[in-house]
Coordinates of C-alpha atoms in Angstrom, one line a residue:
X1 CA -2.4 4.4 7.3
X2 CA 1.2 5.0 8.5
X3 CA 3.4 3.6 5.8
X4 CA 7.1 3.9 5.2
X5 CA 7.8 6.2 2.3
X6 CA 4.2 7.5 1.9
X7 CA 4.1 10.4 -0.5
X8 CA 1.1 12.1 1.0
X9 CA 3.2 15.2 1.7
X10 CA 4.8 15.2 -1.7
X11 CA 1.5 15.3 -3.7
X12 CA 1.6 19.0 -4.4
X13 CA 5.2 18.7 -5.6
X14 CA 4.3 15.9 -8.0
X15 CA 1.3 18.0 -9.2
X16 CA 3.7 20.9 -9.9
X17 CA 6.1 18.7 -11.9
X18 CA 3.1 17.5 -14.0
X19 CA 1.7 21.0 -14.5
X20 CA 5.1 22.4 -15.6
X21 CA 6.0 19.6 -18.0
X22 CA 3.0 17.6 -19.2
X23 CA 0.0 18.6 -21.2
X24 CA -3.0 16.6 -22.4
X25 CA -2.1 13.3 -20.6
X26 CA -4.9 10.8 -20.2
X27 CA -3.4 8.0 -18.2
X28 CA -1.3 7.7 -15.0
X29 CA 0.6 4.6 -13.8
X30 CA 1.6 4.3 -10.1
X31 CA 4.0 1.4 -10.3
X32 CA 4.9 1.1 -6.6
X33 CA 1.5 2.0 -5.2
X34 CA 1.8 1.2 -1.4
X35 CA -1.3 2.6 0.2
X36 CA -2.4 3.9 -3.2
X37 CA -2.2 7.5 -1.9
X38 CA -0.7 8.8 -5.2
X39 CA -3.1 6.8 -7.4
X40 CA -6.1 8.0 -5.4
X41 CA -5.0 11.6 -5.7
X42 CA -4.7 11.5 -9.5
X43 CA -7.7 9.3 -10.2
X44 CA -10.0 12.3 -10.7
X45 CA -7.7 13.5 -13.5
X46 CA -6.5 10.3 -15.3
X47 CA -7.2 6.7 -16.1
X48 CA -5.2 4.9 -13.5
X49 CA -2.9 1.8 -13.6
X50 CA -1.8 0.9 -10.1
X51 CA 0.5 -1.9 -8.9
X52 CA 2.3 -3.3 -5.9
X53 CA 4.0 -6.6 -5.0
X54 CA 2.2 -6.7 -1.6
X55 CA -1.3 -8.2 -1.5
X56 CA -2.7 -5.8 1.1
X57 CA -1.7 -2.9 -1.2
X58 CA -3.5 -4.6 -4.1
X59 CA -6.6 -4.8 -1.9
X60 CA -6.4 -1.1 -1.1
X61 CA -6.0 -0.4 -4.8
X62 CA -9.0 -2.6 -5.8
X63 CA -11.2 -0.8 -3.2
X64 CA -10.2 2.8 -4.1
X65 CA -8.9 2.7 -7.7
X66 CA -10.9 -0.1 -9.4
X67 CA -14.1 0.7 -7.4
X68 CA -16.2 3.6 -8.6
X69 CA -17.8 5.0 -5.5
X70 CA -19.3 3.5 -2.4
X71 CA -20.7 -0.1 -3.0
X72 CA -24.4 -0.6 -2.5
X73 CA -24.2 -4.0 -0.8
X74 CA -27.8 -4.7 -1.9
X75 CA -27.8 -8.5 -1.6
X76 CA -25.9 -8.4 1.7
X77 CA -28.0 -5.7 3.2
X78 CA -31.1 -7.7 2.3
X79 CA -29.6 -10.8 3.9
X80 CA -28.5 -9.0 7.1
X81 CA -31.3 -6.5 7.2
X82 CA -28.4 -4.1 7.9
X83 CA -25.5 -2.3 6.3
X84 CA -22.3 -4.5 6.8
X85 CA -20.5 -1.7 8.7
X86 CA -23.5 -1.3 11.0
X87 CA -23.6 -5.0 11.4
X88 CA -20.0 -5.3 12.6
X89 CA -20.5 -2.3 14.9
X90 CA -23.4 -4.1 16.5
X91 CA -21.5 -7.3 17.3
X92 CA -21.0 -8.0 21.0
X93 CA -17.3 -9.1 21.2
X94 CA -18.2 -11.3 24.3
X95 CA -20.3 -13.4 22.0
X96 CA -17.4 -14.3 19.7
X97 CA -16.0 -17.6 20.6
X98 CA -12.3 -18.3 20.1
X99 CA -11.7 -21.3 17.8
X100 CA -8.6 -23.0 16.4
X101 CA -9.4 -21.3 13.0
X102 CA -8.7 -17.9 14.4
X103 CA -5.2 -17.4 13.1
X104 CA -4.8 -13.8 14.1
X105 CA -6.1 -14.2 17.6
X106 CA -4.1 -17.4 18.2
X107 CA -0.8 -16.1 16.9
X108 CA -0.7 -12.3 17.5
X109 CA -2.5 -11.8 20.8
X110 CA -1.2 -13.0 24.2
X111 CA -2.8 -16.3 25.2
X112 CA -1.8 -19.7 26.6
X113 CA 0.2 -20.5 23.5
X114 CA 1.4 -17.1 22.4
X115 CA 3.2 -14.1 24.0
X116 CA 3.0 -11.7 21.1
X117 CA 1.3 -8.4 21.9
X118 CA 0.4 -7.0 18.5
X119 CA -3.3 -6.8 19.3
X120 CA -5.6 -7.1 22.2
X121 CA -7.5 -10.4 22.6
X122 CA -10.8 -8.8 21.7
X123 CA -9.5 -7.1 18.6
X124 CA -7.6 -10.2 17.5
X125 CA -10.7 -12.4 17.6
X126 CA -12.8 -9.6 16.1
X127 CA -10.4 -9.3 13.1
X128 CA -10.7 -13.1 12.6
X129 CA -14.5 -12.8 12.9
X130 CA -14.7 -10.0 10.3
X131 CA -12.2 -11.6 7.9
X132 CA -14.0 -15.0 8.0
X133 CA -17.4 -13.2 7.5
X134 CA -16.1 -11.4 4.4
X135 CA -14.9 -14.6 2.9
X136 CA -18.1 -16.4 3.8
X137 CA -20.2 -13.7 2.2
X138 CA -18.1 -13.7 -1.0
X139 CA -18.3 -17.5 -1.2
X140 CA -22.1 -17.4 -0.7
X141 CA -22.4 -14.7 -3.4
X142 CA -23.9 -12.1 -1.0
X143 CA -21.2 -9.7 -2.1
X144 CA -19.5 -9.2 -5.5
X145 CA -15.8 -8.7 -6.1
X146 CA -15.9 -4.9 -5.7
X147 CA -17.8 -5.2 -2.4
X148 CA -15.4 -7.9 -1.3
X149 CA -12.3 -5.8 -1.8
X150 CA -14.0 -2.7 -0.3
X151 CA -14.8 -4.5 3.0
X152 CA -11.4 -6.1 3.1
X153 CA -9.7 -2.7 2.6
X154 CA -11.9 -1.3 5.3
X155 CA -10.5 -3.9 7.7
X156 CA -6.9 -3.4 6.6
X157 CA -7.1 0.3 7.0
X158 CA -8.6 -0.2 10.5
X159 CA -6.0 -2.5 11.9
X160 CA -3.2 0.0 12.4
X161 CA -5.5 2.2 14.6
X162 CA -5.6 -0.6 17.2
X163 CA -2.2 -2.2 16.7
X164 CA 0.3 -2.2 19.6
X165 CA 3.2 -1.0 17.5
X166 CA 5.5 2.0 17.2
X167 CA 5.2 2.3 13.5
X168 CA 5.6 -0.9 11.6
X169 CA 4.9 -4.6 12.3
X170 CA 8.6 -5.4 12.6
X171 CA 8.1 -5.5 16.3
X172 CA 5.3 -5.1 18.9
X173 CA 5.4 -2.9 22.0
X174 CA 6.1 -4.6 25.3
X175 CA 3.5 -2.6 27.1
X176 CA -0.1 -1.8 25.9
X177 CA -0.4 1.4 24.0
X178 CA -3.7 3.2 24.9
X179 CA -5.1 3.0 21.4
X180 CA -4.6 -0.7 21.3
X181 CA -7.4 -1.0 23.8
X182 CA -9.9 0.7 21.6
X183 CA -12.4 -1.4 19.7
X184 CA -11.6 -2.0 16.1
X185 CA -13.9 -0.1 13.7
X186 CA -13.9 -0.7 9.9
X187 CA -12.9 2.3 7.8
X188 CA -15.2 3.5 5.0
X189 CA -13.0 4.5 2.1
X190 CA -14.1 7.2 -0.2
X191 CA -13.3 6.1 -3.8
X192 CA -13.2 8.8 -6.4
X193 CA -15.3 8.2 -9.6
X194 CA -13.6 8.9 -13.0
X195 CA -15.7 6.6 -15.2
X196 CA -12.6 5.1 -16.8
X197 CA -11.1 1.6 -17.2
X198 CA -8.8 1.7 -14.2
X199 CA -6.6 -1.3 -13.7
X200 CA -4.9 -2.8 -10.6
X201 CA -2.1 -5.3 -10.4
X202 CA -0.3 -7.4 -7.8
X203 CA 3.0 -8.0 -9.7
X204 CA 6.7 -7.3 -9.6
X205 CA 7.1 -3.9 -11.1
X206 CA 9.8 -5.0 -13.5
X207 CA 7.5 -7.8 -14.8
X208 CA 4.5 -5.4 -15.2
X209 CA 6.4 -2.7 -17.0
X210 CA 6.7 -4.9 -20.1
X211 CA 2.9 -5.4 -20.2
X212 CA 1.5 -1.8 -19.8
X213 CA 1.8 1.5 -21.5
X214 CA 0.4 5.0 -21.2
X215 CA 1.2 8.7 -20.8
X216 CA 2.6 9.3 -17.3
X217 CA 4.6 6.7 -15.4
X218 CA 5.2 7.5 -11.7
X219 CA 8.0 5.4 -10.0
X220 CA 8.4 5.5 -6.3
X221 CA 10.6 2.4 -5.5
X222 CA 12.0 1.5 -2.1
X223 CA 15.1 3.5 -1.5
X224 CA 16.9 1.7 1.3
X225 CA 17.6 -1.9 2.4
X226 CA 14.5 -2.2 4.5
X227 CA 12.1 -4.7 2.9
X228 CA 8.5 -3.8 3.1
X229 CA 7.2 -7.3 3.4
X230 CA 8.5 -8.0 6.9
X231 CA 7.6 -4.5 8.1
X232 CA 3.9 -5.1 7.2
X233 CA 3.7 -8.9 7.6
X234 CA 0.6 -8.9 9.8
X235 CA -1.4 -6.8 7.3
X236 CA -0.3 -9.1 4.5
X237 CA -1.5 -12.2 6.5
X238 CA -4.8 -10.5 7.3
X239 CA -5.2 -9.7 3.6
X240 CA -4.3 -13.1 2.3
X241 CA -5.6 -15.0 5.3
X242 CA -3.6 -18.0 4.2
X243 CA -2.5 -19.4 7.6
X244 CA 1.3 -19.2 6.7
X245 CA 4.0 -21.1 8.5
X246 CA 5.2 -18.2 10.7
X247 CA 8.4 -18.0 12.6
X248 CA 10.4 -16.1 15.2
X249 CA 9.6 -13.8 18.1
X250 CA 7.4 -11.6 15.9
X251 CA 5.5 -14.3 14.0
X252 CA 7.0 -13.4 10.6
X253 CA 5.5 -14.9 7.5
X254 CA 7.9 -16.1 4.8
X255 CA 8.7 -13.4 2.3
X256 CA 11.6 -14.8 0.2
X257 CA 9.4 -14.7 -3.0
X258 CA 8.4 -11.1 -2.6
X259 CA 11.7 -9.5 -1.7
X260 CA 12.3 -6.3 -3.7
X261 CA 15.5 -6.0 -5.7
X262 CA 15.3 -2.3 -5.1
X263 CA 16.3 -2.9 -1.5
X264 CA 19.4 -4.9 -2.6
X265 CA 22.6 -3.0 -3.3
X266 CA 23.8 -5.6 -5.8
X267 CA 20.6 -5.6 -7.9
X268 CA 19.0 -2.1 -7.6
X269 CA 21.0 -0.5 -10.4
X270 CA 20.3 -3.1 -13.1
X271 CA 16.6 -3.3 -12.0
X272 CA 16.2 0.5 -12.3
X273 CA 17.9 0.4 -15.8
X274 CA 15.6 -2.4 -16.9
X275 CA 12.5 -0.5 -15.6
X276 CA 13.3 2.7 -17.5
X277 CA 14.5 0.9 -20.6
X278 CA 11.3 -1.1 -20.9
X279 CA 8.9 1.7 -20.0
X280 CA 6.4 2.5 -22.8
X281 CA 5.3 5.8 -21.3
X282 CA 5.9 9.3 -22.8
X283 CA 6.5 10.9 -19.4
X284 CA 8.4 9.4 -16.5
X285 CA 8.5 10.9 -12.9
X286 CA 10.7 9.3 -10.3
X287 CA 10.6 9.9 -6.5
X288 CA 13.7 9.0 -4.5
X289 CA 15.8 10.2 -1.6
X290 CA 19.4 11.3 -1.1
X291 CA 19.5 8.6 1.6
X292 CA 18.8 6.0 -1.0
X293 CA 21.0 3.1 -2.2
X294 CA 21.2 4.5 -5.7
X295 CA 23.4 7.6 -6.0
X296 CA 21.8 10.7 -7.6
X297 CA 24.5 10.5 -10.4
X298 CA 23.4 6.9 -11.2
X299 CA 19.8 7.8 -11.5
X300 CA 20.6 10.8 -13.6
X301 CA 22.8 8.8 -16.0
X302 CA 20.1 6.2 -16.6
X303 CA 17.3 8.7 -17.0
X304 CA 19.4 10.9 -19.4
X305 CA 20.3 7.9 -21.5
X306 CA 16.6 7.3 -22.2
X307 CA 15.4 11.0 -22.3
X308 CA 14.6 13.2 -25.2
X309 CA 17.1 16.1 -25.5
X310 CA 17.0 18.6 -22.7
X311 CA 13.9 17.0 -21.1
X312 CA 15.7 15.8 -17.9
X313 CA 14.8 17.8 -14.8
X314 CA 15.5 17.3 -11.1
X315 CA 13.7 18.9 -8.2
X316 CA 15.3 18.8 -4.7
X317 CA 13.0 19.2 -1.7
X318 CA 14.6 19.7 1.7
X319 CA 13.8 16.6 3.8
X320 CA 13.0 18.7 6.9
X321 CA 9.8 19.9 5.3
X322 CA 8.4 16.4 5.4
X323 CA 9.4 15.3 8.9
X324 CA 6.5 14.7 11.3
X325 CA 8.6 15.1 14.4
X326 CA 11.4 17.3 15.5
X327 CA 14.8 15.8 15.9
X328 CA 18.3 15.9 14.5
X329 CA 18.0 16.3 10.8
X330 CA 21.0 16.5 8.4
X331 CA 20.4 19.5 6.2
X332 CA 21.8 17.8 3.1
X333 CA 19.0 15.3 3.1
X334 CA 16.5 15.8 0.2
X335 CA 13.5 14.2 -1.4
X336 CA 14.2 14.0 -5.1
X337 CA 11.7 14.2 -8.0
X338 CA 13.1 13.5 -11.4
X339 CA 11.3 14.0 -14.7
X340 CA 12.1 13.0 -18.3
X341 CA 10.2 12.8 -21.5
X342 CA 11.2 9.4 -22.8
X343 CA 12.9 8.9 -26.2
X344 CA 11.8 5.9 -28.2
X345 CA 14.5 6.2 -30.9

């Protein structure tokens, strides 16, 4: 999934920091999990704690971190006489009737009452059909909690592949992108198995930090003033399926209650200080950018004030190594990876 700030291309660098500085760790906490890329990567090595304020991220975590392998869907397969993924693939979209309960179709595809072009009509009603079926099966106990989140994650992962957007859901394209005309197909995630008590949370990071502890804490907060909630509002609505009171040209859902203080200049410094101060982890790794709201010197000062002597380290990675497309790139832009061993004195 395309996601702002995804650390897929930084995984080897994070691995290197751990190899150079940390021995015999058993647990890893991914506090701002996003698409759970980092947590998934380290699941085979550690017991995982993952978290994010966005619900669709929590679903992805439940499916790939909490889940141990591909679910069997025994009761559902017996009920359908089919695997659920095969069942959805077999549905004739012409047989799906549009109803007033189809929130995605009615509000995010062009129709008599809506001009938004986030999805084709067929994919819009298919998303509603799948989402309602998943809820129905869970309510009727044909699937358990792990199977519920696995199917829902498969839907959330699939939606970006047929969305008529340039990158995020902050706006839709005014013409139909070729891929938006493809039929939606659920994605089968491949959860790693570690036979450990992995935990997933859907909380504000600064609230959760007071409730968890472990060996390695990985912190990858938002670094600029772009809130994640409005950029991924459609995925959040599909995940929650709560028929929100949407507004504006893009059909935005309210997000006042899930605004991140890490995107607010007046709050980010105190929030970061609170996070580090309250962290009950022996090792702390922080990802950030020289484009961020926080200055490098501010991060350094806070980390050093909570670090054991001489444990502070900083790795600078030229940003151009992680650009997907060519363009004008300032050569002083860097991805930053900080490390400390925390002092508890």
